[in-house]
Every structure is written in C-alpha cells, then in structure tokens.
Coordinates of C-alpha atoms in Angstrom, one line a residue:
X1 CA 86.6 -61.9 48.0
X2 CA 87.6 -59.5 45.7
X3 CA 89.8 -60.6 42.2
X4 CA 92.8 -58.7 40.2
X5 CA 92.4 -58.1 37.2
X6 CA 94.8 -61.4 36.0
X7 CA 92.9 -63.6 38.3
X8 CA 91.2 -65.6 35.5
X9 CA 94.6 -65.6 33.7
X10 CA 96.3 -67.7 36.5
X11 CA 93.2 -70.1 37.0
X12 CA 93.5 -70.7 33.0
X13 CA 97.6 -71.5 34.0
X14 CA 96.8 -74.0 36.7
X15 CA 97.0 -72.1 39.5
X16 CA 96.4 -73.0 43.2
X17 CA 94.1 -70.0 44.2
X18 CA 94.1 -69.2 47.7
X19 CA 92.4 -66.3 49.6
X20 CA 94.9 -63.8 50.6
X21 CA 94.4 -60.0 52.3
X22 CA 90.8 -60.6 51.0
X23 CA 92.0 -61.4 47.5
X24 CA 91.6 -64.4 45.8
X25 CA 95.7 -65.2 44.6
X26 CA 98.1 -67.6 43.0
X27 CA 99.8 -69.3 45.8
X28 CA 101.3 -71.4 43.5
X29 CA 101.3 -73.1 39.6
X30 CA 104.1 -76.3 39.9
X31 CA 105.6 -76.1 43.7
X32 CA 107.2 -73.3 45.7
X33 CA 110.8 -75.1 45.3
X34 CA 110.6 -74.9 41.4
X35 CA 109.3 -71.2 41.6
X36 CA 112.0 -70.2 43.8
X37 CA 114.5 -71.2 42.1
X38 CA 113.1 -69.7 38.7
X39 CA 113.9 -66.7 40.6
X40 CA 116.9 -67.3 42.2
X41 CA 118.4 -68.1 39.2
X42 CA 116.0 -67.1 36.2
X43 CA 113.2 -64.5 35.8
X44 CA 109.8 -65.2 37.2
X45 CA 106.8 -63.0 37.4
X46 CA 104.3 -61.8 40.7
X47 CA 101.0 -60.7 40.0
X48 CA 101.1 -58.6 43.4
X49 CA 98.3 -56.0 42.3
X50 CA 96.4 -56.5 45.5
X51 CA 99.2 -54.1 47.1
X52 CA 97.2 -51.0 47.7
X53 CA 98.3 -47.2 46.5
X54 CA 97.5 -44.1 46.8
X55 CA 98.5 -40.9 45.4
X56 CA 99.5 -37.7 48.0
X57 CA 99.4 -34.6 46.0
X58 CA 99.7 -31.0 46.4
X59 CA 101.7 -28.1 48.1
X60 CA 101.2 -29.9 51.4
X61 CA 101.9 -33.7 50.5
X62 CA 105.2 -33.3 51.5
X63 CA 104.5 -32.2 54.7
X64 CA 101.6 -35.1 55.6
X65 CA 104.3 -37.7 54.5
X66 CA 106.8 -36.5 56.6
X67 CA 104.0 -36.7 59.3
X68 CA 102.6 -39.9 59.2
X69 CA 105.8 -42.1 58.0
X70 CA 109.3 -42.4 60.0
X71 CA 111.7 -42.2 57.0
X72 CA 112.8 -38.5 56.2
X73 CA 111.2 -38.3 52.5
X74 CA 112.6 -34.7 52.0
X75 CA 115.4 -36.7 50.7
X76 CA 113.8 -38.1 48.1
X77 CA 114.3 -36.5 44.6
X78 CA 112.0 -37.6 41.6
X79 CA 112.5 -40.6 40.9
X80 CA 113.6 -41.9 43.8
X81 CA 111.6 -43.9 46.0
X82 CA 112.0 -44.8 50.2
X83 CA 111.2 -47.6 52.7
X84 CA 109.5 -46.5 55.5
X85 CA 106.9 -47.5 58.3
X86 CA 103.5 -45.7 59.7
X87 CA 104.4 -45.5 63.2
X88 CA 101.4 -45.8 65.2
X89 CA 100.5 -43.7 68.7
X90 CA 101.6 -46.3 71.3
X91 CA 105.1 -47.2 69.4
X92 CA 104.3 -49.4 67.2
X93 CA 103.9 -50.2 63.3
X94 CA 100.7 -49.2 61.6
X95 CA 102.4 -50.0 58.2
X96 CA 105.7 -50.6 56.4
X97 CA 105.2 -49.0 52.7
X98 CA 107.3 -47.6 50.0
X99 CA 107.1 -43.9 49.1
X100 CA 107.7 -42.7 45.7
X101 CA 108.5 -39.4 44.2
X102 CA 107.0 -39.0 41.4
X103 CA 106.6 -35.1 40.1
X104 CA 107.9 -32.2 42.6
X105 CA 104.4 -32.0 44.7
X106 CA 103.0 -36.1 43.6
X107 CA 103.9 -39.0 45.9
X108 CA 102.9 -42.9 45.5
X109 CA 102.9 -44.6 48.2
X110 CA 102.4 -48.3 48.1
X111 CA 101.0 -50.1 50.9
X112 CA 99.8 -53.7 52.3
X113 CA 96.8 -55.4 50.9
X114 CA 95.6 -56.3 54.5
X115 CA 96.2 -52.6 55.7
X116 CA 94.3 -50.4 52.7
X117 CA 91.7 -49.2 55.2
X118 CA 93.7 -48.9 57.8
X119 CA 96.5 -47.0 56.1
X120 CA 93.9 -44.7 54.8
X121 CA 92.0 -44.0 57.7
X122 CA 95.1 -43.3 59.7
X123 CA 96.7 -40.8 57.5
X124 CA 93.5 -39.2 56.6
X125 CA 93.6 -38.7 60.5
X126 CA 96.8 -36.6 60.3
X127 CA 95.6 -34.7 56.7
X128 CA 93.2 -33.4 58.5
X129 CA 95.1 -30.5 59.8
X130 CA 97.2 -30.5 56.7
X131 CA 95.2 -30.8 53.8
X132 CA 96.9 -32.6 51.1
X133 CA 94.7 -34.2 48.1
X134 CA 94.9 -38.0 48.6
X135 CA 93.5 -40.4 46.2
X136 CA 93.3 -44.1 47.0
X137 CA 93.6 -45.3 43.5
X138 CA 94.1 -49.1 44.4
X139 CA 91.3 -50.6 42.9
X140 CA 92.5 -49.2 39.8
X141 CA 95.9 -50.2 39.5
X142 CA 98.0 -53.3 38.9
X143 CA 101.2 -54.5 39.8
X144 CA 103.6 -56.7 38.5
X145 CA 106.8 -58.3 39.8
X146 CA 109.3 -59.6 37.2
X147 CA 112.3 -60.9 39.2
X148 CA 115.2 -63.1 38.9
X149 CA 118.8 -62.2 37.8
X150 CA 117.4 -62.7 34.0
X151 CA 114.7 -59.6 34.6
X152 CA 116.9 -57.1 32.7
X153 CA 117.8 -59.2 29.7
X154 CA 114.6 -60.5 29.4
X155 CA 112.3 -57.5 29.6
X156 CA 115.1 -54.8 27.7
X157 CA 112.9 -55.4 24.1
X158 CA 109.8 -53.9 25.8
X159 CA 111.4 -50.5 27.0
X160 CA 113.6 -47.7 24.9
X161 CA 114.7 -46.8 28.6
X162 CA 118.2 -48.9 29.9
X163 CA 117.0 -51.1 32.2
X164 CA 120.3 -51.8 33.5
X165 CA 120.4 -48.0 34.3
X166 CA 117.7 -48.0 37.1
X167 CA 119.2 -48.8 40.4
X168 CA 117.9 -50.3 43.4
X169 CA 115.0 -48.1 44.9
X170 CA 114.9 -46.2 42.1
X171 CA 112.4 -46.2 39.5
X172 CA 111.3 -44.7 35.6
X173 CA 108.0 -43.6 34.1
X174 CA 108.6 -44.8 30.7
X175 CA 106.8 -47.0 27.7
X176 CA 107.1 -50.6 28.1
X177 CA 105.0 -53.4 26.0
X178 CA 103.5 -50.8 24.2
X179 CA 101.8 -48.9 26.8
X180 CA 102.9 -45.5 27.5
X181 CA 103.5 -44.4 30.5
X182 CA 103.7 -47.0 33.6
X183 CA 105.8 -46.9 36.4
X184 CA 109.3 -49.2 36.4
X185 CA 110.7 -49.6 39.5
X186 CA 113.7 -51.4 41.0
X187 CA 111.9 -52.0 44.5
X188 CA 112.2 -55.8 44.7
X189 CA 111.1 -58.2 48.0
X190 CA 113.2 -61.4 46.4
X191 CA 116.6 -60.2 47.0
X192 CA 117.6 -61.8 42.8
X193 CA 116.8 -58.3 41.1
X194 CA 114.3 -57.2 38.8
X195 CA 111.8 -55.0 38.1
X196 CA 107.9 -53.5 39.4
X197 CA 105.7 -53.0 36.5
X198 CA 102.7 -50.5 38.2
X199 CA 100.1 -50.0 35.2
X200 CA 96.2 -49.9 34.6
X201 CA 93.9 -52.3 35.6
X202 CA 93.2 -52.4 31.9
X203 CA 96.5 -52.4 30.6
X204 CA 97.8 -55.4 32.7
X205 CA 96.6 -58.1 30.1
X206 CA 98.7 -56.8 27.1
X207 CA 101.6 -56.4 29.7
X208 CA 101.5 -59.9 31.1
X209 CA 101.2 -61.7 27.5
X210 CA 104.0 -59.5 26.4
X211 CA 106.2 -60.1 29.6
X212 CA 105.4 -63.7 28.8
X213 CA 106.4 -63.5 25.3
X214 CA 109.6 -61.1 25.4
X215 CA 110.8 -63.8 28.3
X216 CA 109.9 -67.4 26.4
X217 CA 113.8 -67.8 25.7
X218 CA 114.6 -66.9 28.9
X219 CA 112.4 -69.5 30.8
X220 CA 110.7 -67.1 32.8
X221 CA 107.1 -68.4 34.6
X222 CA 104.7 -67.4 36.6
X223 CA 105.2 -67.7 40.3
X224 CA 102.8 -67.9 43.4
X225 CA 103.0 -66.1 46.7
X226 CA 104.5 -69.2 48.5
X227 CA 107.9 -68.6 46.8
X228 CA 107.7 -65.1 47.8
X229 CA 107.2 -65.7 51.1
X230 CA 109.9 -67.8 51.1
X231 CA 112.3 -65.3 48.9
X232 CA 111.5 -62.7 51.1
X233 CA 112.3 -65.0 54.1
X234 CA 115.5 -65.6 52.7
X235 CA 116.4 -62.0 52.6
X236 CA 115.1 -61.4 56.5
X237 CA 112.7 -58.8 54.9
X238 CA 110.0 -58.2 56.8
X239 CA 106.2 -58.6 56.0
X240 CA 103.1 -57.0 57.6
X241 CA 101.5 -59.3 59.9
X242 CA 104.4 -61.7 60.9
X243 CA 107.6 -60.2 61.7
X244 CA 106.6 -56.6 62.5
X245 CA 102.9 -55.3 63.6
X246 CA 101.0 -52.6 65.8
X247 CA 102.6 -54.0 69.0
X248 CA 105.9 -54.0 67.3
X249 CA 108.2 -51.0 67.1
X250 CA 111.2 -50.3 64.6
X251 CA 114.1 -50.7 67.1
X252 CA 112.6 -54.4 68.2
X253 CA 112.2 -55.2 64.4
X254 CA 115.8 -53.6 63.3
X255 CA 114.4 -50.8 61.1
X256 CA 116.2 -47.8 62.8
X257 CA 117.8 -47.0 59.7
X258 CA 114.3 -46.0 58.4
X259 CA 113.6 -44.2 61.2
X260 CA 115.1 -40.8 61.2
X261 CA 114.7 -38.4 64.0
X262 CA 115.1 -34.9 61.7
X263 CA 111.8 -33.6 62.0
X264 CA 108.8 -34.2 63.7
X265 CA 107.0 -37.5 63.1
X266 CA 103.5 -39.5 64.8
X267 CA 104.7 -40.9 68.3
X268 CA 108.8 -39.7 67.7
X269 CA 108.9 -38.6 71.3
X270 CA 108.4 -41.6 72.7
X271 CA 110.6 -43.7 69.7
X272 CA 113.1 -41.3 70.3
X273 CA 113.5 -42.4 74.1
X274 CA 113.6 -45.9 73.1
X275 CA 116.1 -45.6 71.0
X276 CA 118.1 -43.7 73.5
X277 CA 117.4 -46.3 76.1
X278 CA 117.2 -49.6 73.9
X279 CA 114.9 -51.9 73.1
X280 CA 114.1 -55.0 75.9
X281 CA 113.8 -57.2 72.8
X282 CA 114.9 -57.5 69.5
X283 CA 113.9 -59.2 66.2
X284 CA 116.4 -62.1 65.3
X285 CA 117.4 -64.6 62.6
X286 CA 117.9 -68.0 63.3
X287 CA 119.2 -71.5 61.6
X288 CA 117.8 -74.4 62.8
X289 CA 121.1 -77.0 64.7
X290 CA 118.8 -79.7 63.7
X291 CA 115.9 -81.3 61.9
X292 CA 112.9 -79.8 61.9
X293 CA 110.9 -76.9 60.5
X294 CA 110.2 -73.7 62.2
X295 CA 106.6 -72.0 61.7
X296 CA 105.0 -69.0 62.6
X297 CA 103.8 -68.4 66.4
X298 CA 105.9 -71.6 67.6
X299 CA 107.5 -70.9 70.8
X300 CA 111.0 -69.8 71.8
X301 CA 112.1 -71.4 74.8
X302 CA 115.8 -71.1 76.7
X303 CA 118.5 -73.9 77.5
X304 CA 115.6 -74.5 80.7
X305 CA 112.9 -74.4 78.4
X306 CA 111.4 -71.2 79.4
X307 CA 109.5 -69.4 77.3
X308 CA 111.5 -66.0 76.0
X309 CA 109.5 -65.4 72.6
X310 CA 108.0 -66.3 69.3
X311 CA 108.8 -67.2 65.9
X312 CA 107.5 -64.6 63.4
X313 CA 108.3 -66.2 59.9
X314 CA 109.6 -69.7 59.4
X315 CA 110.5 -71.8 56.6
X316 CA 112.9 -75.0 55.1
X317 CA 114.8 -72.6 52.5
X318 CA 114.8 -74.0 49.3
X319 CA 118.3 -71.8 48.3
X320 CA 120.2 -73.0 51.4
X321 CA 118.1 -76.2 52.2
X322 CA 118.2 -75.1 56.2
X323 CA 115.6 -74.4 58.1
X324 CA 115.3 -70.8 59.1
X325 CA 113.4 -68.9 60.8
X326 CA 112.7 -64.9 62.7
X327 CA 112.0 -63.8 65.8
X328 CA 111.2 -61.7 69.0
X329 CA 114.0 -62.7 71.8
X330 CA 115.1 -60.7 74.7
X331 CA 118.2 -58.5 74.0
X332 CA 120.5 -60.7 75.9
X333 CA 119.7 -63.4 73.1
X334 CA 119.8 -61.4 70.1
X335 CA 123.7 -61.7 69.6
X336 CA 124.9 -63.9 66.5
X337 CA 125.9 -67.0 67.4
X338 CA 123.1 -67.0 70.7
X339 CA 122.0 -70.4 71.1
X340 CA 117.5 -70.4 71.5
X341 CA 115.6 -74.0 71.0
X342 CA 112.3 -73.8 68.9
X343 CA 109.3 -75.3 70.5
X344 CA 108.2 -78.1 68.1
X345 CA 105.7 -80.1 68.7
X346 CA 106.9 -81.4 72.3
X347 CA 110.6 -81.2 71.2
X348 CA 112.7 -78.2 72.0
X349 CA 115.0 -78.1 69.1
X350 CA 118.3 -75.8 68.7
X351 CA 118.9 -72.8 67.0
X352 CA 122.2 -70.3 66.5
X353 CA 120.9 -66.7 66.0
X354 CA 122.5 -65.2 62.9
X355 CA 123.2 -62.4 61.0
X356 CA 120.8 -61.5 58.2
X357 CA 120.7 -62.1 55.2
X358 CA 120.3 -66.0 55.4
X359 CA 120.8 -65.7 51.4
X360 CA 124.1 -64.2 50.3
X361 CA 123.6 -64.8 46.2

C-alpha cells in the first residue's frame, strides 16, 4: 500500500483511511454530507496526489499524443489543457485523462491512480515507432484540489497571478504559498469551481498548512474521497472503473465530443463506423420515482422485469436529497423521461432517465 506524501497529515486530522487504487486515502474526516456541502457552498480541499502523470516531451510528443488519445490536442495552445480518453484496440477505454500544454514541445498528462501501469505500458506501445521522451514522474508529484465557490477568494493571498483570470480547463505556472513554480489549474471533478495545485512531493506540506491558513476565515476543510465521489456523481462525470471501462466505448459513455475524427488515432476506424451507425446502448442518468438507493453493479430491469443493464455509479445526493444514479441501457431507453426500474434487493423500483447534470448550482 503505498502513502502520499500528506498521508500522516490526514491520520493526525482524524481521518477515516481507506485503501484506494493501491493508496492508502482519506475517505472521509466528519461525514460525506458535511464535506459535500463545504464544497457546494464553501471551499474544501482533496489531497488527490495518487493521480498519476507523466511528462511527453520532445519534437515528437505531439505526434504520440495525437496517437494514443481521441481528443485532437493540436488545438491546445500553452496553457490550455484537454479531456480526452486512451482508446484501446477493440473499441473501448484504456483511460480518460487530461492533457496539458505546458511549453511548445512539453505535455502533462494526468491519469488514473488504478491505470499508472497500464497507461504507461500502452502508450510506450505506440512511442515505440515514434520516439518521444516520456517520463513517468508520478511518484514525485502531488496534487491538490481546492474547490468550492470560495476557492478563489480564499486562496488569492497565496498567488500574485489573478485567480479569477484562469478559466475552466485552463491553467498557470505561477508562485503560490511561497513556492515558485507549480502548476494552477482550473480542471475541477466537483462541478462548485476551484482550483488544482500540482507541486513537489516535498513542497506539498508548506502548501497544505498555507492553504489551511489563507482559508481559516473562509471555513475551508479537508474533505475525503466519498464527497467526491458523490460531487462528481452529481455532475454525471465519469470515473475510471464505474461508468466507463475497456469494454466501454465513448459513444456508449456520451464522450463523442472528445472524440474527434481529424487525424488518425488507436482503433478510429472502427469508432468511426460506430459512430456512423450508432451505438446499441447508451450511458444514462437516472432519478430514482421512489425510496431507495441505487448502487453500483445493481441491475436494470424493464416494465417486465427483464434484465436490459447495469447501474454504473449510484448514490442518495446530498445537494438534491434524490437518489440518482448512471447507467448502460439499450438505446431505445436512453431518451429523458424513459421510465427503467432498479433491481433492489427483490424490489424492482422506478426510475425516469434524465438529462445530466443532476446538479444545476
């Protein structure tokens, strides 16, 4: 089980430790409804530095990224950073990540705890023929989220940059807390705002007791990966694992936008052709008609009680106080207002499919 480097900072705050992507993490400190709602309404920080990264460099990086991921990153200017996914051989998702631009021929791309080797291995695979310098630089690095619609007035002391001037997906190499040079971005999975703080392993503790400090009149906490499952959830974001995987492809999961058919990409043949004929199912969002609580891998039945799917991501949301809930469905089901039942327990309980986000703010 490996540690970050704040891990004996949270179990000094209290916190419920859990293993997680082989890390051992905060899950929570005083319950995943009070941490949401710091959030929601506040400023509240993730220590999320078990998120991998690794740097593409060179004359060719450019040409492996556009490779390997399904977004077109020859859009990207410095400074700028991109969704995208690793589309895998057979048409599905080796990875969702974020790309950065960081200099002309230097690229961060930030990837999923769980999926480090895999990520790795997989693009290595394509660099072989293309020779980019990669660096896996994940072990070295920590990452901070500070969200909540208080993140910019609460963090501006610790920057001479305007943090109200870096918009969403964008992102500053700047000073902040007195370290020099770390990366802020505006790449939040909450859906309230905020800010990434990417900065040395050793850097991290000076950053998190000044975080702490520059935020003390603005109430901000420390907040476990239970309220940003259920943040994200809110959103209809989509983690690794759940809601979109190596059997999954990005027309079933709703992520054609970052799939861009302008050059030549791993499997875009064959993606291409799906999207021309459509996808048999679909990724939907749904609200509970009644009590109960949908979880992860429950299954989806019809008005007959057929089986037609599965439930990705479930949860009682703590902003809308509804159940909700994602998942795969036939096409035929994956209009709003679709009526599916959610196996629970031995009761087959109703659902409306709905438009995402479940959260509006």
């Amino acid at each position: 089980m490996k540690n970050t480097a704040l891990t004996s900072t949270h179990e000094d705050l209290g916190a419920k430790m859990v293993p997680f992507a082989g890390y051992n993490m905060p899950v929570s400190y005083e319950g995943v409804k009070a941490e949401h709602d710091t959030v929601r309404n506040g400023v509240g920080v993730f220590d999320v530095s078990h998120m991998g990264e690794f740097l593409i460099e060179g004359p060719n990086a450019l040409a492996l990224i556009q490779k390997v991921s399904s977004n077109d990153a020859s859009k990207l200017t410095i400074g700028k950073a991109q969704y995208s996914c690793l589309p895998n051989e057979t048409g599905g998702i080796v990875d969702d990540l974020i790309i950065y631009r960081v200099k002309e021929e230097v690229f961060l791309l930030v990837v999923n705890a769980s999926n480090i080797a895999k990520d790795w291995a997989h693009i290595s695979n394509y660099n072989a023929d293309i020779g980019a310098t990669m660096r896996n630089i994940s072990d070295g690095y920590s990452l901070l989220a500070i969200q909540g619609p208080k993140a910019i007035a609460a963090m501006q002391s610790l920057t001479s940059v305007d943090l109200s001037q870096i918009k969403f997906y964008t992102f500053e190499v700047a000073d902040f807390a007195d370290i020099a040079h770390v990366i802020i971005s505006a790449t939040g999975y909450t859906g309230s705002g905020g800010f990434e703080i990417y900065c040395k392993n050793e850097e991290v503790h000076q950053i998190w007791k000044k975080v702490f400090e520059a935020g003390a009149d603005f109430g901000i906490k420390p907040i476990g990966l239970a309220a940003r499952d259920t943040l994200r959830l809110e959103m209809g974001y989509c983690l690794y694992g759940n809601d979109i995987d190596d059997t999954t492809s990005p027309f079933e999961a709703g992520l054609s936008w970052i799939t861009k058919f302008t050059k030549d990409f791993v499997n875009h043949e064959a993606l291409a052709r799906e999207k021309a004929d459509g996808p048999k199912r679909k990724l939907v969002a749904f609200t509970l008609d009644e009590r109960g609580i949908p979880r992860k891998d429950y299954a989806i039945v019809d008005a007959s009680g057929e089986a037609i799917g599965v439930v990705t991501s479930g949860t009682m949301s703590p902003s809308l106080n509804i159940a909700i809930g994602m998942g795969y469905v036939p096409i035929n089901y994956a209009t709003p207002e679709s009526k599916i039942y959610i196996q629970i327990r031995k009761n087959n309980i109703p659902a409306t499919v709905v438009k995402l986000p479940f959260y509006k703010g």
